[in-house]
Coordinates of C-alpha atoms in Angstrom, one line a residue:
Chain A
M1 CA -23.8 164.4 120.0
S2 CA -20.8 165.6 121.9
A3 CA -17.7 166.8 120.2
R4 CA -15.5 164.0 118.6
A5 CA -12.4 163.8 116.5
S6 CA -11.5 160.6 114.7
V7 CA -8.5 159.7 112.6
R8 CA -8.4 157.9 109.2
D9 CA -5.3 157.2 107.1
D10 CA -5.8 158.3 103.5
G11 CA -2.6 157.2 101.8
P12 CA 0.3 159.2 103.2
V13 CA -2.1 161.8 104.6
T14 CA -3.8 161.5 108.0
E15 CA -7.3 162.7 107.8
V16 CA -8.9 164.1 111.0
L17 CA -12.7 164.0 111.0
L18 CA -14.4 166.4 113.4
E19 CA -18.0 165.8 114.4
G20 CA -20.7 166.8 116.8
D21 CA -21.4 169.7 119.1
W22 CA -18.2 171.7 119.9
R23 CA -18.7 173.9 123.0
L24 CA -16.2 175.6 125.3
Q25 CA -18.3 174.7 128.3
G26 CA -18.4 171.0 127.4
G27 CA -15.5 168.6 127.1
T28 CA -13.9 168.7 123.6
P29 CA -11.0 166.6 122.2
R30 CA -7.5 168.0 122.3
W31 CA -5.0 168.1 119.5
A32 CA -2.1 167.1 121.8
S33 CA -3.7 163.7 122.7
M34 CA -4.8 163.2 119.1
V35 CA -1.2 163.5 117.9
A36 CA 0.1 161.1 120.6
R37 CA -2.4 158.5 119.3
A38 CA -2.1 159.1 115.5
G39 CA 1.4 160.4 115.1
P40 CA 0.9 161.8 111.6
K41 CA 4.0 161.7 109.4
G42 CA 3.1 162.6 105.9
G43 CA 0.5 165.3 106.3
V44 CA -2.7 166.2 108.0
R45 CA -6.1 167.0 106.4
L46 CA -8.9 168.3 108.6
R47 CA -12.6 167.9 107.8
A48 CA -15.6 169.3 109.7
D49 CA -18.5 167.9 107.7
G50 CA -20.1 166.3 110.8
V51 CA -19.9 169.4 113.0
T52 CA -23.4 170.5 114.1
H53 CA -22.4 173.4 116.3
W54 CA -19.1 175.1 117.0
D55 CA -17.4 177.8 118.9
T56 CA -13.9 178.8 120.1
S57 CA -13.2 175.2 121.3
L58 CA -13.1 174.1 117.6
V59 CA -11.0 177.1 116.7
V60 CA -8.5 176.1 119.4
F61 CA -8.3 172.5 118.0
L62 CA -7.7 173.8 114.5
G63 CA -5.2 176.4 115.6
E64 CA -3.2 173.9 117.6
A65 CA -3.3 171.4 114.8
K66 CA -2.0 174.0 112.3
S67 CA 0.6 175.2 114.8
W68 CA 1.8 171.6 115.5
C69 CA 2.1 170.8 111.7
D70 CA 4.0 174.0 111.1
A71 CA 6.5 173.1 113.9
A72 CA 6.8 169.5 112.8
G73 CA 7.2 170.4 109.1
V74 CA 4.3 168.4 107.9
G75 CA 1.6 169.8 105.6
C76 CA -1.7 170.9 107.1
D77 CA -4.6 170.9 104.7
L78 CA -7.5 173.1 106.0
D79 CA -9.1 173.5 102.6
P80 CA -12.0 171.1 103.2
L81 CA -13.1 173.3 106.1
P82 CA -15.7 176.2 105.8
E83 CA -14.0 179.5 105.2
K84 CA -14.8 181.0 108.6
M85 CA -13.3 178.0 110.5
R86 CA -10.2 178.1 108.3
M87 CA -9.7 181.8 108.9
L88 CA -10.2 181.7 112.7
G89 CA -8.0 178.5 113.0
G90 CA -5.2 180.4 111.1
Q91 CA -5.6 183.4 113.4
F92 CA -5.4 181.2 116.4
A93 CA -2.2 179.5 115.2
Q94 CA -0.8 183.0 114.5
S95 CA -1.6 184.1 118.0
L96 CA 0.3 181.1 119.4
V97 CA 3.5 182.2 117.7
S98 CA 3.4 185.9 118.4
G99 CA 5.0 186.1 121.8
T100 CA 4.9 188.8 124.4
R101 CA 6.5 192.2 123.5
P102 CA 10.2 192.0 124.3
E103 CA 10.3 195.2 126.3
H104 CA 7.9 193.7 128.9
S105 CA 10.1 190.8 129.8
R106 CA 13.1 192.1 131.9
S107 CA 16.1 190.5 133.5
L108 CA 16.9 190.8 137.2
F109 CA 19.7 193.3 136.5
V110 CA 17.4 195.5 134.4
E111 CA 14.7 195.3 137.2
V112 CA 17.3 196.3 139.9
G113 CA 18.6 199.1 137.7
L114 CA 15.1 200.4 137.0
A115 CA 14.2 200.2 140.7
T116 CA 17.4 202.1 141.7
E117 CA 16.6 204.7 139.0
D118 CA 13.1 205.0 140.3
A119 CA 14.3 205.4 144.0
L120 CA 16.6 208.2 142.9
R121 CA 13.9 209.9 140.9
Q122 CA 11.5 209.6 143.9
G123 CA 14.1 211.2 146.2
R124 CA 14.6 214.0 143.7
D125 CA 10.8 214.5 143.4
L126 CA 10.4 214.5 147.2
L127 CA 13.1 217.3 147.5
G128 CA 11.4 219.2 144.7
F129 CA 8.0 218.9 146.4
I130 CA 9.4 220.1 149.8
G131 CA 11.1 222.9 148.0
E132 CA 7.9 223.9 146.2
C133 CA 6.0 223.9 149.5
W134 CA 8.7 226.0 151.1
L135 CA 8.7 228.5 148.2
G136 CA 4.9 228.6 148.3
A137 CA 4.8 229.2 152.0
K138 CA 7.4 231.9 151.7
R139 CA 5.4 233.7 149.0
L140 CA 2.4 233.4 151.2
A141 CA 4.2 234.8 154.2
V142 CA 5.3 237.9 152.3
G143 CA 1.9 238.4 150.8
Q144 CA 2.9 237.6 147.2
A145 CA 0.4 234.8 146.7
G146 CA -3.3 234.4 147.4
F147 CA -4.3 231.8 149.9
R148 CA -7.5 229.7 150.1
W149 CA -8.4 230.5 153.7
N150 CA -11.9 228.9 153.4
D151 CA -10.3 225.6 152.4
C152 CA -7.8 225.9 155.2
L153 CA -10.5 226.6 157.8
S154 CA -12.6 223.7 156.6
E155 CA -9.6 221.4 156.8
M156 CA -8.9 222.7 160.3
Q157 CA -12.4 221.8 161.4
K158 CA -12.0 218.4 159.8
C159 CA -8.6 217.5 161.2
G160 CA -9.0 219.5 164.5
A161 CA -12.4 219.7 166.0
M162 CA -13.7 216.6 164.4
A163 CA -10.8 214.6 165.7
L164 CA -11.4 215.5 169.3
P165 CA -13.5 212.3 170.3
I166 CA -10.8 209.9 169.0
V167 CA -8.0 212.0 170.5
S168 CA -9.8 212.2 173.8
L169 CA -10.3 208.4 174.0
I170 CA -6.8 207.5 173.0
S171 CA -5.0 210.0 175.2
F172 CA -7.0 209.1 178.2
L173 CA -6.3 205.4 177.7
V174 CA -2.6 206.1 177.2
G175 CA -2.6 208.0 180.5
V176 CA -4.3 205.1 182.2
T177 CA -1.9 202.5 180.7
L178 CA 1.2 204.5 181.6
A179 CA -0.1 204.9 185.2
Y180 CA -0.7 201.2 185.6
S181 CA 2.7 200.3 184.1
G182 CA 4.5 202.9 186.2
A183 CA 2.8 201.9 189.4
I184 CA 4.2 198.3 189.1
V185 CA 7.8 199.6 189.4
L186 CA 7.2 202.6 191.7
R187 CA 5.3 200.7 194.3
R188 CA 8.3 198.5 195.0
F189 CA 10.2 201.5 196.2
G190 CA 7.2 203.1 198.0
G191 CA 7.2 205.9 195.4
D192 CA 3.5 205.7 194.4
I193 CA 3.2 209.5 194.2
W194 CA 5.9 209.6 191.5
V195 CA 3.3 208.2 189.1
A196 CA 2.2 211.9 188.8
D197 CA 5.7 212.9 187.7
L198 CA 6.0 210.0 185.3
I199 CA 2.6 210.7 183.6
G200 CA 3.3 214.5 183.5
V201 CA 6.7 214.2 181.8
A202 CA 5.8 211.4 179.5
M203 CA 2.6 213.0 178.2
T204 CA 3.9 216.5 177.8
R205 CA 7.3 215.6 176.3
E206 CA 6.5 212.5 174.3
M207 CA 3.2 210.7 174.3
G208 CA 0.8 213.6 173.8
A209 CA 2.4 214.7 170.5
M210 CA 3.2 211.2 169.4
M211 CA -0.3 209.8 169.9
V212 CA -2.0 212.7 168.2
G213 CA 0.6 212.3 165.3
V214 CA -0.3 208.7 164.9
V215 CA -4.0 209.3 165.1
L216 CA -3.9 212.1 162.5
A217 CA -1.6 210.1 160.3
G218 CA -4.4 207.4 160.1
R219 CA -7.3 209.8 160.0
T220 CA -6.2 213.0 158.3
G221 CA -3.1 211.9 156.3
A222 CA -5.0 209.0 154.7
A223 CA -7.9 211.3 153.9
F224 CA -5.6 213.8 152.2
A225 CA -4.0 211.1 150.1
A226 CA -7.4 209.6 149.1
E227 CA -8.9 212.9 148.3
I228 CA -6.0 214.2 146.3
G229 CA -5.5 210.8 144.7
S230 CA -9.1 210.6 143.5
M231 CA -8.8 214.2 142.2
K232 CA -5.7 213.0 140.2
A233 CA -7.7 210.0 138.9
N234 CA -10.4 212.4 137.7
E235 CA -7.8 214.6 136.0
E236 CA -8.7 217.5 138.3
I237 CA -5.0 218.0 139.1
D238 CA -4.2 218.2 135.4
A239 CA -7.1 220.7 135.0
L240 CA -5.4 222.9 137.6
T241 CA -2.0 222.5 136.0
V242 CA -3.2 223.6 132.5
L243 CA -4.9 226.6 134.1
G244 CA -1.4 227.5 135.5
I245 CA -2.6 227.0 139.1
S246 CA -0.1 225.3 141.2
P247 CA -1.6 222.2 142.9
V248 CA 0.8 222.8 145.8
R249 CA -0.6 226.3 146.4
F250 CA -4.2 225.3 145.7
L251 CA -4.4 221.9 147.5
V252 CA -1.3 221.2 149.5
L253 CA -0.6 224.4 151.5
P254 CA -4.1 224.9 152.9
R255 CA -4.1 221.3 154.1
V256 CA -0.5 221.3 155.5
L257 CA -1.1 224.6 157.3
A258 CA -4.4 223.4 158.7
V259 CA -2.9 220.2 160.2
G260 CA 0.2 222.1 161.3
L261 CA -1.9 224.6 163.2
M262 CA -4.3 222.1 164.7
M263 CA -1.7 219.6 165.8
P264 CA -0.2 221.7 168.8
L265 CA -3.7 222.4 170.0
L266 CA -4.7 218.7 169.8
A267 CA -1.4 217.8 171.5
L268 CA -2.1 220.2 174.4
Y269 CA -5.6 218.7 174.7
A270 CA -4.1 215.2 174.6
N271 CA -1.6 216.1 177.4
C272 CA -4.5 217.2 179.6
L273 CA -6.6 214.0 178.9
G274 CA -3.5 211.8 179.5
I275 CA -2.9 213.5 182.8
I276 CA -6.5 213.1 183.8
G277 CA -6.3 209.4 182.8
G278 CA -3.3 208.9 185.1
M279 CA -5.0 210.9 187.8
A280 CA -8.0 208.6 187.7
V281 CA -5.8 205.5 188.1
A282 CA -3.7 207.1 190.8
Y283 CA -6.9 207.9 192.8
S284 CA -8.7 204.6 192.3
T285 CA -5.8 202.2 192.5
L286 CA -3.0 203.9 194.4
E287 CA -5.3 206.0 196.6
I288 CA -3.5 209.3 195.8
P289 CA -5.8 212.3 196.2
F290 CA -6.3 214.6 193.2
A291 CA -4.7 217.6 194.9
A292 CA -1.6 215.6 195.9
Y293 CA -1.2 214.2 192.3
W294 CA -1.6 217.7 190.9
V295 CA 0.9 219.4 193.2
E296 CA 3.4 216.6 192.7
M297 CA 3.1 216.8 188.9
L298 CA 3.7 220.6 189.0
T299 CA 7.0 220.1 190.8
I300 CA 8.4 218.3 187.8
V301 CA 6.5 219.5 184.7
D302 CA 7.5 223.0 183.7
L303 CA 7.2 225.2 180.6
P304 CA 10.2 223.7 178.6
D305 CA 8.6 220.2 178.8
V306 CA 5.3 221.6 177.4
T307 CA 7.3 223.5 174.8
V308 CA 9.2 220.4 173.7
G309 CA 5.9 218.6 173.2
L310 CA 4.5 221.6 171.2
I311 CA 7.6 221.9 168.9
K312 CA 7.4 218.2 168.2
S313 CA 3.7 218.3 167.5
V314 CA 4.1 221.1 164.9
V315 CA 6.7 219.0 163.1
Y316 CA 4.6 215.9 163.3
G317 CA 1.7 217.9 161.9
L318 CA 3.7 219.0 159.0
I319 CA 4.9 215.5 158.4
V320 CA 1.4 214.1 158.4
G321 CA 0.1 216.9 156.0
L322 CA 3.1 216.6 153.6
A323 CA 3.1 212.8 153.5
G324 CA -0.7 212.7 152.8
C325 CA -0.6 215.3 150.1
R326 CA 2.6 213.9 148.5
R327 CA 1.2 210.4 148.3
G328 CA -2.0 211.7 146.9
L329 CA -0.2 213.6 144.2
Q330 CA 1.9 210.5 143.4
A331 CA -1.2 208.3 143.1
E332 CA -1.7 206.2 140.0
N333 CA -4.7 207.3 137.9
N334 CA -7.0 204.5 139.0
A335 CA -9.1 203.2 142.0
A336 CA -6.3 200.9 143.2
G337 CA -3.9 203.8 143.1
V338 CA -6.1 205.8 145.5
G339 CA -6.1 203.0 148.0
K340 CA -2.4 202.5 147.7
A341 CA -1.8 206.2 148.2
A342 CA -3.8 206.3 151.4
T343 CA -2.0 203.3 152.9
S344 CA 1.4 204.6 151.8
A345 CA 0.5 208.1 153.4
V346 CA -0.1 206.5 156.8
V347 CA 3.1 204.3 156.7
T348 CA 5.2 207.2 155.5
A349 CA 3.9 209.6 158.1
I350 CA 4.3 207.2 161.0
L351 CA 7.8 206.3 159.8
F352 CA 8.9 209.9 159.6
I353 CA 7.3 210.8 163.0
I354 CA 9.4 208.1 164.7
L355 CA 12.5 209.2 162.8
A356 CA 11.8 212.9 163.8
D357 CA 11.2 211.8 167.4
A358 CA 14.6 210.1 167.5
V359 CA 16.3 213.2 166.0
F360 CA 14.5 215.4 168.6
A361 CA 15.6 213.2 171.5
V362 CA 19.3 213.7 170.5
L363 CA 18.8 217.4 169.7
F364 CA 17.0 218.3 173.0
N365 CA 19.5 216.3 175.0
A366 CA 22.4 218.2 173.4
I367 CA 20.9 221.6 174.1
G368 CA 19.7 220.6 177.5
L369 CA 16.0 221.1 177.0
Chain B
M1 CA -42.3 178.0 117.7
S2 CA -43.7 180.8 119.8
A3 CA -42.8 184.5 119.0
Q4 CA -40.9 184.7 122.3
A5 CA -38.7 181.7 121.6
Q6 CA -37.6 183.3 118.3
N7 CA -36.4 186.3 120.1
A8 CA -33.1 186.4 121.9
I9 CA -34.3 189.2 124.2
E10 CA -37.8 190.2 125.1
V11 CA -38.2 193.3 127.2
T12 CA -41.8 193.9 128.5
S13 CA -43.2 197.1 130.1
L14 CA -39.8 197.8 131.7
A15 CA -39.7 200.9 134.0
C16 CA -36.2 201.9 135.2
A17 CA -35.0 204.4 137.8
Y18 CA -31.7 206.1 138.4
D19 CA -31.0 207.2 141.9
D20 CA -34.7 206.9 142.7
R21 CA -35.6 209.1 139.8
K22 CA -37.7 207.3 137.2
V23 CA -36.0 207.7 133.8
L24 CA -37.8 205.2 131.7
E25 CA -41.4 203.9 131.7
N26 CA -43.2 201.2 129.9
V27 CA -40.3 200.2 127.6
T28 CA -41.2 197.2 125.4
F29 CA -39.1 195.8 122.6
S30 CA -37.6 192.6 121.4
V31 CA -34.2 191.6 119.9
R32 CA -34.1 188.8 117.4
D33 CA -31.6 186.0 117.4
A34 CA -28.3 187.0 115.6
E35 CA -29.4 190.6 115.2
I36 CA -27.3 193.7 115.7
F37 CA -29.5 195.9 117.7
F38 CA -28.8 199.5 118.8
I39 CA -30.2 201.4 121.7
V40 CA -29.7 205.1 120.8
G41 CA -30.7 208.5 122.1
G42 CA -29.2 211.7 123.4
T43 CA -27.0 212.0 126.5
G44 CA -28.8 211.4 129.8
V45 CA -31.8 209.7 128.2
G46 CA -31.3 206.5 130.1
K47 CA -29.6 204.2 127.6
T48 CA -27.0 202.9 130.0
T49 CA -29.6 202.6 132.8
L50 CA -31.8 200.5 130.4
L51 CA -28.8 198.3 129.7
R52 CA -28.0 197.9 133.4
N53 CA -31.6 196.9 134.1
I54 CA -31.6 194.3 131.2
V55 CA -28.4 192.6 132.4
G56 CA -29.4 192.6 136.0
L57 CA -26.9 195.2 137.3
A58 CA -29.9 197.2 138.5
T59 CA -33.4 196.0 139.4
P60 CA -36.2 197.3 137.3
V61 CA -39.0 199.2 139.0
H62 CA -41.5 197.3 136.9
G63 CA -41.5 194.9 134.0
D64 CA -39.7 191.8 132.9
V65 CA -36.8 190.7 130.7
H66 CA -36.7 187.3 128.9
F67 CA -33.6 185.7 127.4
H68 CA -34.5 183.0 124.8
G69 CA -37.9 182.7 126.3
R70 CA -36.8 182.4 130.0
S71 CA -37.6 185.1 132.5
F72 CA -34.4 186.8 133.8
T73 CA -36.0 189.3 136.2
G74 CA -38.0 186.6 138.0
A75 CA -35.2 183.9 137.9
D76 CA -33.8 182.5 141.2
P77 CA -30.0 183.0 141.8
A78 CA -29.0 179.6 140.4
Q79 CA -31.0 180.1 137.2
R80 CA -29.6 183.6 136.9
R81 CA -26.0 182.3 137.1
E82 CA -26.8 179.8 134.3
M83 CA -28.2 182.6 132.2
L84 CA -25.3 185.0 133.0
K85 CA -23.0 182.5 131.4
T86 CA -24.7 183.0 128.1
F87 CA -24.0 186.7 127.8
G88 CA -21.1 189.0 127.9
L89 CA -21.0 192.7 128.6
S90 CA -18.4 195.1 127.3
F91 CA -18.2 198.1 129.6
Q92 CA -17.7 201.7 128.5
G93 CA -14.3 202.0 130.1
G94 CA -13.3 198.3 129.8
A95 CA -13.9 197.6 133.5
L96 CA -10.8 195.4 133.6
W97 CA -9.6 194.0 136.9
T98 CA -6.6 196.2 137.6
S99 CA -4.7 193.6 139.7
L100 CA -4.8 191.1 136.9
T101 CA -2.9 191.1 133.5
L102 CA -4.9 191.3 130.3
S103 CA -4.5 187.5 129.8
E104 CA -5.6 186.8 133.4
N105 CA -8.6 189.1 132.9
I106 CA -9.8 187.0 129.9
A107 CA -8.8 183.7 131.6
L108 CA -10.9 184.3 134.7
P109 CA -14.4 183.5 133.2
L110 CA -12.9 180.5 131.3
E111 CA -11.4 179.1 134.5
E112 CA -14.7 179.7 136.3
Y113 CA -17.0 178.1 133.7
T114 CA -15.0 175.6 131.5
P115 CA -13.1 172.4 132.1
L116 CA -10.2 173.5 129.9
P117 CA -6.6 173.0 131.0
R118 CA -4.6 176.1 132.1
D119 CA -2.3 176.2 129.0
E120 CA -5.3 176.1 126.6
I121 CA -7.0 178.9 128.5
S122 CA -3.9 181.0 128.1
H123 CA -3.9 180.2 124.4
I124 CA -7.5 181.3 124.1
A125 CA -6.7 184.5 126.0
A126 CA -3.9 185.2 123.6
F127 CA -6.2 184.5 120.6
R128 CA -8.9 186.8 122.0
L129 CA -6.4 189.6 122.5
S130 CA -5.1 189.1 118.9
Q131 CA -8.7 189.3 117.7
V132 CA -9.1 192.8 119.1
G133 CA -5.6 193.9 117.9
L134 CA -3.8 193.4 121.2
A135 CA -1.5 190.5 120.3
G136 CA 1.6 190.6 122.5
F137 CA 0.0 192.5 125.4
E138 CA -1.0 189.4 127.4
N139 CA 1.2 190.2 130.4
Y140 CA 0.4 193.9 130.5
Y141 CA -1.7 195.3 133.4
P142 CA -4.6 197.5 132.5
S143 CA -2.8 200.5 134.0
E144 CA 0.0 200.1 131.5
I145 CA -2.2 200.5 128.3
S146 CA -4.3 203.3 126.9
G147 CA -8.0 203.8 127.4
G148 CA -8.8 202.6 123.9
M149 CA -6.8 199.4 124.4
R150 CA -8.5 198.8 127.7
K151 CA -11.8 199.0 126.0
R152 CA -10.7 196.5 123.4
A153 CA -9.4 194.2 126.1
G154 CA -12.8 194.5 127.8
L155 CA -14.4 193.3 124.6
A156 CA -12.0 190.4 124.4
R157 CA -13.1 189.4 128.0
A158 CA -16.7 189.8 127.1
L159 CA -16.2 187.3 124.3
A160 CA -14.2 184.8 126.4
L161 CA -17.0 182.3 126.8
D162 CA -18.5 182.6 123.3
P163 CA -21.6 184.2 124.7
K164 CA -24.9 183.9 122.8
I165 CA -25.6 187.6 123.5
V166 CA -23.1 190.4 123.8
F167 CA -24.0 193.8 125.2
F168 CA -21.8 196.8 124.4
D169 CA -21.9 200.1 126.3
E170 CA -20.6 202.9 124.0
P171 CA -18.1 200.7 122.2
S172 CA -16.7 203.4 120.0
A173 CA -16.6 206.3 122.5
G174 CA -13.1 207.5 122.9
L175 CA -11.7 205.6 119.9
D176 CA -10.3 207.0 116.8
P177 CA -12.5 206.5 113.7
V178 CA -10.2 203.8 112.2
T179 CA -10.2 201.8 115.4
A180 CA -14.0 202.4 115.8
R181 CA -14.6 201.0 112.3
N182 CA -12.3 198.0 112.9
L183 CA -14.4 197.3 116.0
D184 CA -17.6 197.5 114.0
R185 CA -16.0 195.0 111.5
L186 CA -15.1 192.7 114.5
I187 CA -18.7 192.9 115.8
L188 CA -20.1 192.0 112.4
D189 CA -17.6 189.1 112.1
I190 CA -18.6 187.8 115.6
R191 CA -22.3 187.9 114.6
D192 CA -21.8 186.3 111.2
T193 CA -19.5 183.6 112.5
F194 CA -21.1 182.5 115.7
R195 CA -24.7 183.9 115.1
T196 CA -24.2 186.0 118.3
T197 CA -26.9 188.5 119.2
I198 CA -25.4 191.9 119.7
V199 CA -27.0 194.8 121.6
I200 CA -25.2 198.1 121.5
V201 CA -25.8 201.3 123.4
S202 CA -24.3 204.1 121.3
H203 CA -24.8 207.4 119.7
D204 CA -22.1 206.9 117.0
V205 CA -24.1 207.5 113.8
D206 CA -21.5 205.9 111.6
S207 CA -21.7 202.7 113.6
I208 CA -25.4 202.7 113.6
L209 CA -25.7 203.2 109.9
G210 CA -22.9 200.8 109.2
I211 CA -23.8 197.7 111.2
A212 CA -27.2 198.1 112.9
D213 CA -30.0 195.7 111.7
R214 CA -32.6 197.6 113.9
L215 CA -32.6 200.2 116.6
I216 CA -34.8 201.8 119.2
M217 CA -34.5 205.4 120.0
L218 CA -35.2 206.6 123.6
D219 CA -36.3 210.1 124.4
T220 CA -36.4 212.1 127.7
A221 CA -39.8 213.8 126.9
T222 CA -41.7 210.5 126.6
R223 CA -39.4 208.5 129.0
G224 CA -39.6 205.7 126.5
I225 CA -39.1 204.6 122.9
V226 CA -39.9 207.2 120.2
A227 CA -38.9 205.1 117.2
E228 CA -38.1 201.5 116.3
G229 CA -36.9 199.9 113.1
P230 CA -34.0 199.6 110.7
P231 CA -31.8 202.7 110.6
A232 CA -32.0 203.3 106.9
E233 CA -35.8 203.3 107.0
L234 CA -36.0 205.6 110.0
A235 CA -33.5 208.0 108.4
K236 CA -35.7 208.4 105.3
G237 CA -38.2 210.5 107.0
P238 CA -41.5 210.8 109.0
P239 CA -43.0 209.9 111.3
E240 CA -40.4 211.0 113.9
A241 CA -38.4 214.2 113.2
K242 CA -36.1 213.7 116.1
V243 CA -34.9 210.3 114.8
V244 CA -34.3 211.8 111.3
E245 CA -32.3 214.6 112.8
F246 CA -30.3 212.2 115.0
L247 CA -29.5 209.9 112.1
T248 CA -28.8 212.5 109.4
R249 CA -27.1 215.4 111.2
R250 CA -23.4 214.9 110.2
T251 CA -21.9 218.3 110.2
I252 CA -22.6 222.0 111.0
R253 CA -20.3 223.3 108.4
S254 CA -22.3 224.4 105.3
G255 CA -21.2 224.1 101.7

């Protein structure tokens, strides 16, 4: 028999008779609809003599009944019920009145205040982190601290040599795209040959370093954040700290140095591939011979252009490395935290690369480079 | 009534592997209805692997598992889903969904499997949390509470659907003795109130001696069961010295 609750008036007291098979996964009567029908005034007595099976669904009914009676100021007699039912019903009613802990419900002002405080703290932490890296690097430079060259070399292999295929493809395609876009304008003036100048300057000064920066932000920065983030979740960072080993020296410096050293090499390589991409389009679409393209490019691209690109690439490399390691060290101690750290590392690195590029544009313009 | 129908769980000739390495062979035992049953043994013996094979998180190399007389290993996906509704699993670390609050964690199985209205579901979630001593933490996320609290919230979620069988993986690991004993009391209460069958993987001797009706002990050497029976009887002595040592070794401090 399915769960049933019937009402009987026993003098001033309303008696509620519970019967049948009370299961969560089947439909069971609800106290709210029972009250609407019966509207007990004097008091309520609950009986469960006809209940053949029961689970939490019955506990919910009893708890809601008791809670309603307490609120309405009418007596609720649970004595005819078996002891376990009575106890659980009471516990359920109790759980309905105990609200959420107050410190967890915050007003908008408190939320804004806490967010501001958090932003300030993060800014301070970031400066602290950069300072710690700087001091570590200085100690390393003057030979006061040991350095894990093996880690650094392995990271150099991962972020340098192993990134060559993706860097090749992207740089070549950037060269191709630039050449096609440039040709549209230059052709109108009969200046097809200047495509070589455009590609040469754009790749060496801007696009080579920028594209490698973006690729490494997604590939290496995210990997640093995920790796260090999962080390944090496994308490490996805490283990280093209690041994008195600085996580910055042990984990951050080898990675930042590796990406900082590899980045200019990759940027040079990207420049070459971009120029080759442009050359291929110039030859196939604009019918410019390879030799003519090469000679024209050398008339405009000189050492300062390449140097500008290399300076930028070193800075972009440091940004990618620092952002990845910083986000990894900030990660929450759980799986979701690792994912968030990796995403945030990529976003931070790309944002700072663009900011740095803008600063460089102003700076190099001012000094005439 | 057949012997199998009286048993909540019937494990027959089960062989389990971990990373392609066979850890258990020919494991056969049964758990009676409303029994508190422990799977014990040293570290790395395959207790958790056995549990994962029983509940379908891993596929046995060989053998079968029956729940209330129905084969689980050979069941089709629809039957399996029906059977899964009847048991709950409390994971070692709680295994709460980190993007949901504690209340939402408990509400999810209720929303999935019951016709209850949303407000009633949230009342049940609050009740479950209060049962495990977490009243008031409904809107907290798992990352905001301690490991022991996560474990208790995981238990509350395992109980959400009033399962007929509840499996616990190391329920008292990482808990202080007082909380561990309270958890034992809660497990006893659940069994006594709802006649729930409880299967616990543990090596907490106090829990075993305190609440176990029967246990099996696994051993690496035999890759199977070395002893089976009520803990008090097994602790008394022969035939298996390892079991006696396991159940009676309390301290290394003499005097």
